[in-house]
Structures are given as C-alpha cells and as structure tokens.
Coordinates of C-alpha atoms in Angstrom, one line a residue:
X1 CA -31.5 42.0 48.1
X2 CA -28.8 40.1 45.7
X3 CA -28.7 37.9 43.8
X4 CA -26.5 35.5 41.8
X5 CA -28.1 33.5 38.6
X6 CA -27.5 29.7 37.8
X7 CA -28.4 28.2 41.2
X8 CA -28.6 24.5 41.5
X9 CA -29.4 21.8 43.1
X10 CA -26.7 19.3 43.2
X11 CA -27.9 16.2 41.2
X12 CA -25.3 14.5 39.1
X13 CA -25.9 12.9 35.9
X14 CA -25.6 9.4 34.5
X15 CA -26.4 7.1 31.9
X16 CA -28.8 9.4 29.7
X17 CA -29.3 11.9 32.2
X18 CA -27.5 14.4 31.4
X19 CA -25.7 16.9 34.5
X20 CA -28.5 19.4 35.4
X21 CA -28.0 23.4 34.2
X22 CA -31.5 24.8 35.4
X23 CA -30.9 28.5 36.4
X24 CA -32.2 29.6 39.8
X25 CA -31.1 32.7 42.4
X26 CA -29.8 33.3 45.5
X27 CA -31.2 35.6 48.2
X28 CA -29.1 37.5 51.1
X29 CA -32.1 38.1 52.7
X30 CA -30.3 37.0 56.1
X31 CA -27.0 36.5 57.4
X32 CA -23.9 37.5 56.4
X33 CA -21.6 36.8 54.2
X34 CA -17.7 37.9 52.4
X35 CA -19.1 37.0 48.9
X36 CA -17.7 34.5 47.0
X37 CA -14.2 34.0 48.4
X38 CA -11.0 32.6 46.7
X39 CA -11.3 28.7 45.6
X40 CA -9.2 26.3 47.7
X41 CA -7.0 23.8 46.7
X42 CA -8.9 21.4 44.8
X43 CA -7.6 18.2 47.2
X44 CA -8.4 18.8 50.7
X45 CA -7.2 14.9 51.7
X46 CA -5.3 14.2 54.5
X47 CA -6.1 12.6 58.0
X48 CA -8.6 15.7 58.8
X49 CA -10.9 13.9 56.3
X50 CA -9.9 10.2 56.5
X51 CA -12.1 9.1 58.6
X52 CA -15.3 11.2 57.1
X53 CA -14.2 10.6 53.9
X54 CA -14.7 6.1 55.0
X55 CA -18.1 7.2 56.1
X56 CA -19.8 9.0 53.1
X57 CA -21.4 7.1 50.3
X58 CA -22.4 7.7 46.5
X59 CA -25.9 7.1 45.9
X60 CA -27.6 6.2 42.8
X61 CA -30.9 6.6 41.9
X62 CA -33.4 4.9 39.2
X63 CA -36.6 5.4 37.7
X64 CA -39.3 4.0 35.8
X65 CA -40.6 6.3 32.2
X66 CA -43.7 6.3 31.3
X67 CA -46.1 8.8 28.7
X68 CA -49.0 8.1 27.0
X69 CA -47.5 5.4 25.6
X70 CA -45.4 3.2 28.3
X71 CA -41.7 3.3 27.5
X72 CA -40.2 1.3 30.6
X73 CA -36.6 0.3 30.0
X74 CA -33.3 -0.8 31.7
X75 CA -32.7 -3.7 33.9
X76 CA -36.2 -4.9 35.7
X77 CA -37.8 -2.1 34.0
X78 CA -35.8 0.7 35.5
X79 CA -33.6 3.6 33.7
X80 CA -31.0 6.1 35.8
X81 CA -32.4 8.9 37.6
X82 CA -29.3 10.5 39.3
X83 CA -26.9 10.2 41.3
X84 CA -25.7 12.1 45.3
X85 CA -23.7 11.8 48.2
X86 CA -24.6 10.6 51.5
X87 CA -23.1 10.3 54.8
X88 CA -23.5 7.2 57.3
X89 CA -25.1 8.0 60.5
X90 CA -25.2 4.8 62.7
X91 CA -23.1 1.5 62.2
X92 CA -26.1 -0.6 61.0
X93 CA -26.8 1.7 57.9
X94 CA -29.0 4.8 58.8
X95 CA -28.0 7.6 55.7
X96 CA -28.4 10.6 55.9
X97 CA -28.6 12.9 52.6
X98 CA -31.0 15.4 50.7
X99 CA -34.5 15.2 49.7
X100 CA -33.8 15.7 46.6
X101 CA -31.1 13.2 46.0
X102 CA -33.7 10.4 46.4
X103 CA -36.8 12.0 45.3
X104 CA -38.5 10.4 42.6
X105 CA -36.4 7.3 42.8
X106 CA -38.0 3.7 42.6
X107 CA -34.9 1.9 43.6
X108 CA -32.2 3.9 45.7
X109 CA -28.5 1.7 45.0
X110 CA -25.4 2.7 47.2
X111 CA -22.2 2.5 47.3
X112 CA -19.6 2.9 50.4
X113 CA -16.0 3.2 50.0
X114 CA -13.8 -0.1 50.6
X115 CA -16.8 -2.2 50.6
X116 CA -17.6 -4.3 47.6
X117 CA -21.1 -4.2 46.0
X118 CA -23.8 -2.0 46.6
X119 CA -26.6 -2.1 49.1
X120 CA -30.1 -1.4 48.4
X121 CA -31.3 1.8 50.6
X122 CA -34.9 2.6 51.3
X123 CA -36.9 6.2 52.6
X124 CA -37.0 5.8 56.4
X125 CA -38.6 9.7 56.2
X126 CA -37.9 12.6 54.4
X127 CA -38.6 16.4 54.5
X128 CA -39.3 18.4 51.0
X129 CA -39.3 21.7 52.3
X130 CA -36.0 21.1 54.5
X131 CA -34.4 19.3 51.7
X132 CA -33.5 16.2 54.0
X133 CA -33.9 12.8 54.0
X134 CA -33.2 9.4 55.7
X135 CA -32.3 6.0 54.6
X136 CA -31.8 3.0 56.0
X137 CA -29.2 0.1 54.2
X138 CA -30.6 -3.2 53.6
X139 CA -28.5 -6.0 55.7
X140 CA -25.9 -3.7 56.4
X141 CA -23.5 -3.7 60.2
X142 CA -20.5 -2.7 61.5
X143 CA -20.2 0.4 59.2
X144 CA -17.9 3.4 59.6
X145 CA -19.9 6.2 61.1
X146 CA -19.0 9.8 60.3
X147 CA -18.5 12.3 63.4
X148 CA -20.6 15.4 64.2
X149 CA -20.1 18.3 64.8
X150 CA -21.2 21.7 65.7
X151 CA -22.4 24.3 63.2
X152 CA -23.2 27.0 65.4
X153 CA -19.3 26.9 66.3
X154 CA -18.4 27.8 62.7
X155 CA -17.2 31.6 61.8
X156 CA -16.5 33.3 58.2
X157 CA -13.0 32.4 57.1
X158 CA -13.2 29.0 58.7
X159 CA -11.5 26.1 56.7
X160 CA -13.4 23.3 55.3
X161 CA -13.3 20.4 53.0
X162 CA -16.5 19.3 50.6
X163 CA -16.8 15.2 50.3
X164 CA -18.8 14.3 47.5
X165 CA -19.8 12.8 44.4
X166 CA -18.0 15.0 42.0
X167 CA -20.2 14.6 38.5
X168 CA -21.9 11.5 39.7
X169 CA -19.5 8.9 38.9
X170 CA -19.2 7.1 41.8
X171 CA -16.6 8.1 43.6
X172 CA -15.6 10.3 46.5
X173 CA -14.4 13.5 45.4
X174 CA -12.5 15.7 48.2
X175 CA -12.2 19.9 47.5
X176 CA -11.3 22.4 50.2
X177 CA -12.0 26.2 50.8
X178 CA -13.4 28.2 53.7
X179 CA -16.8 29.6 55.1
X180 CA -18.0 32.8 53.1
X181 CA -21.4 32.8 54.6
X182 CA -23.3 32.1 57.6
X183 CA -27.4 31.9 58.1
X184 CA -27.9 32.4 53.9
X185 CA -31.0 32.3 52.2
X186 CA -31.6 30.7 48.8
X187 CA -33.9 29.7 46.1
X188 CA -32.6 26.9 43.5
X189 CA -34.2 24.7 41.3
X190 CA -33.8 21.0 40.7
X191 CA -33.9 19.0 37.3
X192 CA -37.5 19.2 36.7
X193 CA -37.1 22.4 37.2
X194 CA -39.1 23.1 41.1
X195 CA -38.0 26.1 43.0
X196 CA -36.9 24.9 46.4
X197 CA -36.3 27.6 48.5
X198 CA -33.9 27.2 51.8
X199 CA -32.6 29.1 54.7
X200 CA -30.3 29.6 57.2
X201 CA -27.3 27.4 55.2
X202 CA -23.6 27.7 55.7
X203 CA -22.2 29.1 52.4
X204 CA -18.2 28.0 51.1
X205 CA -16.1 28.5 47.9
X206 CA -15.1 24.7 48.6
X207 CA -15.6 24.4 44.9
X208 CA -18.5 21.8 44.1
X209 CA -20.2 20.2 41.5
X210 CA -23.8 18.4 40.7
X211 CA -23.0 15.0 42.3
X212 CA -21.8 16.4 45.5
X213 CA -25.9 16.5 46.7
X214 CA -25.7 15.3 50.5
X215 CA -22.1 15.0 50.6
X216 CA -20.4 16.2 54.0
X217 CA -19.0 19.8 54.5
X218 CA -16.0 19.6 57.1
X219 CA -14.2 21.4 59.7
X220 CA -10.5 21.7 60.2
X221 CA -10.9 19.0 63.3
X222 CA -12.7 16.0 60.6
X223 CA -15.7 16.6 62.1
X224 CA -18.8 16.9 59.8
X225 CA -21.0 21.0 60.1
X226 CA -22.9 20.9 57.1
X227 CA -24.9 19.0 54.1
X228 CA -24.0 20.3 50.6
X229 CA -27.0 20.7 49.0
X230 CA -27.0 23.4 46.0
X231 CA -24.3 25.7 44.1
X232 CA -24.3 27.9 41.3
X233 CA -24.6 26.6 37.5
X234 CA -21.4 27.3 35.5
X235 CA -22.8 25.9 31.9
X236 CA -22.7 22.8 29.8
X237 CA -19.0 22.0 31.4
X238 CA -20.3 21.8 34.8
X239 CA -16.6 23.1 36.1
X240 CA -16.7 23.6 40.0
X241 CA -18.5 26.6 41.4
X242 CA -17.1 29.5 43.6
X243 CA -20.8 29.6 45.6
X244 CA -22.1 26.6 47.5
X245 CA -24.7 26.2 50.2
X246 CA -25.0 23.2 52.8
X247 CA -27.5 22.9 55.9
X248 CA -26.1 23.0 59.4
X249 CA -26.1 19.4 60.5
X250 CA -27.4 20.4 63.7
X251 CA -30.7 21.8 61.2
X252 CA -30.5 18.1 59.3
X253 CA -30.2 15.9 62.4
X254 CA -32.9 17.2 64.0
X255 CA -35.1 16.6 60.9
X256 CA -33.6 12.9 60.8
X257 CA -34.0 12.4 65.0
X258 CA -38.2 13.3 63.8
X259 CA -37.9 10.8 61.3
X260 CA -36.3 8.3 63.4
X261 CA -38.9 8.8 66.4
X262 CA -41.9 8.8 64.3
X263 CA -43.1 11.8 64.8
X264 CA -44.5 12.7 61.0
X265 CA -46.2 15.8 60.1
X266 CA -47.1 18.3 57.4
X267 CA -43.5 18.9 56.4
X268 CA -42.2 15.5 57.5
X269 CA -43.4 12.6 55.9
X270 CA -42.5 9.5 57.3
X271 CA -41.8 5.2 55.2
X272 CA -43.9 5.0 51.6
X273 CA -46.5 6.9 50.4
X274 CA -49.3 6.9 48.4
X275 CA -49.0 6.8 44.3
X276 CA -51.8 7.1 41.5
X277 CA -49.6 6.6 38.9
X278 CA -49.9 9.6 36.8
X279 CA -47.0 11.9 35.3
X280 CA -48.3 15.8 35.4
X281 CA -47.0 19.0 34.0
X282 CA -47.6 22.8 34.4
X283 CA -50.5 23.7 32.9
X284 CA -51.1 27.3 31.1
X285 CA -53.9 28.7 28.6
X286 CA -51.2 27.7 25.7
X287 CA -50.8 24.6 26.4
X288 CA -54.8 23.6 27.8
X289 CA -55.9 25.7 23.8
X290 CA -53.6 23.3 22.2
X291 CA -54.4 19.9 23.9
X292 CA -58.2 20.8 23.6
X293 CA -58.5 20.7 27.4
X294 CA -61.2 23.1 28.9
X295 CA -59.6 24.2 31.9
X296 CA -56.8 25.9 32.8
X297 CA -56.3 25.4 36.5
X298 CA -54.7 21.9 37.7
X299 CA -52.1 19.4 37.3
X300 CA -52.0 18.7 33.2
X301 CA -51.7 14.3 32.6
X302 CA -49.0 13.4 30.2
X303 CA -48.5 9.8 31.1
X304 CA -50.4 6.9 33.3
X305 CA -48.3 4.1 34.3
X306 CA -49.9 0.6 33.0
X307 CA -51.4 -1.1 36.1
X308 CA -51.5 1.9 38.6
X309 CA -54.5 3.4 40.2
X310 CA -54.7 6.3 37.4
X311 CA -55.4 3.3 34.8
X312 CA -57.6 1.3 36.6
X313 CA -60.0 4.5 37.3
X314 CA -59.9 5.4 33.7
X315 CA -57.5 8.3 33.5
X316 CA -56.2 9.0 30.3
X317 CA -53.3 11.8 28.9
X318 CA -53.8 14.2 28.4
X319 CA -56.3 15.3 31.0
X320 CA -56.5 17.5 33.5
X321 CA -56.4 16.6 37.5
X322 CA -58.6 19.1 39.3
X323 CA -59.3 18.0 43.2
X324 CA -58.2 15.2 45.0
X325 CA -60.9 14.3 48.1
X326 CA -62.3 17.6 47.4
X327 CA -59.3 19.5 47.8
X328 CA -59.3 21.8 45.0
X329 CA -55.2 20.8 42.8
X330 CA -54.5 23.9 41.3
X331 CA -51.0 23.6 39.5
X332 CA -48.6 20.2 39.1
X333 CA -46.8 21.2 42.2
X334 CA -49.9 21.2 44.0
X335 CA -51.0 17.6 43.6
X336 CA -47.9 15.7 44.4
X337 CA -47.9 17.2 48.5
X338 CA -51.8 16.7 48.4
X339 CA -51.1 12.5 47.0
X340 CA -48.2 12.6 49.6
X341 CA -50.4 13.0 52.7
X342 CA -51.9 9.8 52.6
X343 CA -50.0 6.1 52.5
X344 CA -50.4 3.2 50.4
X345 CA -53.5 1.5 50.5
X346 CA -55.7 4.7 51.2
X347 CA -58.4 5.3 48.9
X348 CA -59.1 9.0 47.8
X349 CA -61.6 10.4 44.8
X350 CA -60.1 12.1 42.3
X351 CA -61.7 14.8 39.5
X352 CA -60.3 15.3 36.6
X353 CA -61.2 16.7 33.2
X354 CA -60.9 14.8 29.8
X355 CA -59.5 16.0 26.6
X356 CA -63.5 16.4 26.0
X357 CA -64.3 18.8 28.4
X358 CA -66.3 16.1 30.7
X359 CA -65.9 15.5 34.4
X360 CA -65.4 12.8 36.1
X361 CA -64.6 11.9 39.6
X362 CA -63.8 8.0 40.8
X363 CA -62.4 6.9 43.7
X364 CA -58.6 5.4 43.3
X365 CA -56.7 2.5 45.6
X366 CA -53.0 4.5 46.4
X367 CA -50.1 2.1 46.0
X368 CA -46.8 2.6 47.1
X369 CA -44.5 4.7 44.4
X370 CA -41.1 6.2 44.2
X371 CA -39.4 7.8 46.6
X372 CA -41.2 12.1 47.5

C-alpha cells in the first residue's frame, strides 16, 4: 500500500478563512494507476470546455460562530465559511457538487457565469460518506445545463480539463492534464480536520487547488466524467497539485437521482435536519483532566448557540454529551450522524455530563441548522 502525505479536501478560503493545509493520505488499495503524471498546460479553454465551463458555478458558503461566549458577526449575523464549485444539472437550478462544499453552511450563496447577482441555493439531499450533494437555486430558469458523460469510457492517458474555483475567488478557473488513475482509493481530511475516506475516483495531474471542490473534470468531447473533490496539500502557497481525485459522475448522479426521488437512507439524508445547537470537540484524558470533566468518552461542548435547543435544556460548555435517545455518543464525530437522523421538530433526550461530574438527561425540540 502507498501512500502520498498532504491530502485534501478542496475547500477554498475567504474572508478570514484562511485556504485549508490539513495533511491526510492516499491509498492504492485498488485500481491502477501511472503515478503522478506530467502537469498540463495550465489553460485548457477552448470550445471543448465552453459550453461546461457556462454551466459550472462558484459557491460560497457562510456560517454563524459561536463559544461559550456568542461571537456572531457579519451581515445578518453570518461570517464566510468557504467557498466550491458546482456544476448545473437541470435548467431550473438543480446543483450538483460535494458534501463537503456545503456542509456546515447556514446560507449557501452562488454565483453562475454571465449572470448577474447571486442566487440563494438550499440542500435538496446530500450524502457524507459519498461526498455528494444536491442543491436546488432559489427562483432560478432557463439556465445552461452541463452535458454528461460516461466515466466508465475513460482510460489512463486520457485528456481532460478541471473547471473550478481556483483559491475560492469567485471565478471559473480552467487547467488541463490527463487521467493517471482509474478506481483509486483515498483518505483526506477537510478543514476541521475529519478523515473522509473515498473510493473508486478517477485520479489526473489536471493541476488543482482548494476552491476547485465540486468543479467538473472533462473529457476531450466537453462532456463532464468526474467531480473534483480532493488533491494533495503543497503548503502555505497552495500552488496547484500534481495528484487530484474526482468521483465518476455516473457514482455522483446516482446519489443525486436518490436524492431527487426521495428515497433517503442511512447514508443519504434527504431537505433539513435536526440541530441542538451545540459546537463539540474531540475529547481525550488531557483535555477532560484539564476542563475538570469526569469522563472521557463523548462529544466534549465548547459553545451553545443563544436560543437553540442546547440552551433551552440547560447545556452549558464545557460539558460532555454522552447519549442521545439512549444511543450511547462516544467521540465528536459520533454525535453529529446520530443528531442527523432525525428532522427538525423531532424531540430526542439527551445526557450529558457537567463540568461537575453530575448527569443529566432532558429532552430537546431539534430545529433546523446548517447545512450536514
């Protein structure tokens, strides 16, 4: 098994956000592959791409901050998150880009090219574990659509052209190169620093950049194979990489043809769902000894959002979230999938353990949140 340090997934940077640099790996436990190839041009336009190039958006994401003590800024209360790629799927505004582009985001802003303004997207569905998501534009027609095509088709050595969000700045970005890998396995990490692992992805030395999340992978004939979703981390300069990864869009449409029937599941989670309003972090022995806390197993409090249903049961940071309807939470990453399965609305008992050492279990009112 290889591996290759510095993998990322593709997130751009704005406003105080700064471009991500988490370190993660890349595994060849499948598929094939001739390494990392030669870099291509750098342009890739032309009238191959025109057409996809009209059909892929820049999305921007924003948040709302919160501790132990509420720090909510921005306009209406919102601060930048990130920023991706997306590429239209239908005329009246279905988007289709990664899981990770949008996840976490309160209000999802984008932009398409030679159209003025911005719309406002929301989460038809998404999938965390296939990195894919849906959106669907606010008051949005007559839209350029980009063209599918056929992944299975492609071979190592192929030509293609990357379309993205180059750095997050808001415009579309163009780089070209060819297919160095077919059916590759990966792990990567996002901003917060989650593993995410993925498989069977088309890999290119199309050189890419955080930004370029759910931009459009293309073959010589314009026609889109693949969803960029990571690459490899080359430092504070963020300079393009030689390694990138996209799914098959045969592997991301099916996911969005789910959403769009309705058929939700474990790994498929379909409109808003529910939020209690807390912030959580790993939690270890060092960290429970210093905060007082007497446990070491759960999802460690650092924040409460004023007027969510953390606050109104009487959670306080730090503290310690144990179970959720009985369901034991053993780490951070275990409670936000647990919250996720039910919708807004739903009321669930909670257990957590105070800074203290008492217990205490109440029963919370989910609301709708940001974006999973």
């Amino acid at each position: 098994m290889a591996a290759l340090a510095g993998l990322l997934l593709l997130i751009g940077g704005i406003g105080a956000i700064g471009v991500a640099t988490h370190n993660g790996s890349v595994s060849t436990t499948a598929g094939t592959s001739i390494g990392s190839g030669q870099l291509g041009s750098g342009s890739g336009t032309g009238s191959v791409t025109t057409n996809a190039r009209d059909a892929v958006v820049t999305i921007t994401t924003f948040t709302r901050s919160f501790g132990p003590t509420s720090i909510i800024g921005g306009q209406n209360g919102l601060t930048p998150l990130g920023a991706g790629t997306g590429m239209i799927l239908t005329s009246s505004g279905e988007v289709l880009t990664n899981n990770h582009v949008v996840q976490g985001a309160w209000s999802i802003h984008v932009s398409i090219p030679g159209h003025s303004g911005t719309y406002t997207a929301n989460v038809v569905g998404a999938s965390p574990t296939a990195d894919v998501a849906l959106l669907q534009l606010q008051n949005a027609s007559g839209l350029p659509t980009v063209t599918l095509g056929d992944a299975s088709s492609l071979s190592i050595g192929d030509h293609v052209v990357a379309i993205g969000n180059a750095l997050g700045r808001g415009t579309t970005t163009t780089t070209s190169g060819t297919v160095s890998g077919l059916n590759r396995s990966i792990t990567a990490q996002d901003p917060t620093g989650d593993a995410e692992h993925l498989t069977g992805l088309i890999q290119t030395n199309a050189p890419i950049v955080p930004g370029d999340s759910g931009g459009a992978l293309v073959d010589s004939s314009g026609e889109v194979v693949g969803m960029i979703t990571a690459g490899s981390s080359t430092g504070p300069g963020q300079t393009a990489t030689k390694v990138g990864f996209a799914i098959p869009v045969d592997n991301a449409l099916g996911i969005a043809n789910e959403i769009r029937a309705g058929h939700g599941s474990s790994t498929i989670l379909l409109g808003e769902r529910g939020y209690l309003g807390v912030a959580v972090r790993p939690l270890d022995a060092a960290a429970a000894a210093q905060l007082g806390l007497g446990t070491t197993s759960g999802a460690l409090v650092v924040g409460i959002q004023p007027g969510s249903p953390a606050a109104a049961i009487g959670i306080t940071a730090p503290a310690v979230i144990t179970a959720v309807d009985g369901r034991s939470v053993a780490s951070a990453d275990a409670l936000g999938p647990i919250l996720h399965a039910h919708t807004p609305g739903e009321r669930v008992r909670v257990t957590w353990v105070d800074q203290q050492g008492a217990t205490h279990t109440a029963t919370a009112n989910l609301i709708s949140g940001p974006a999973v």
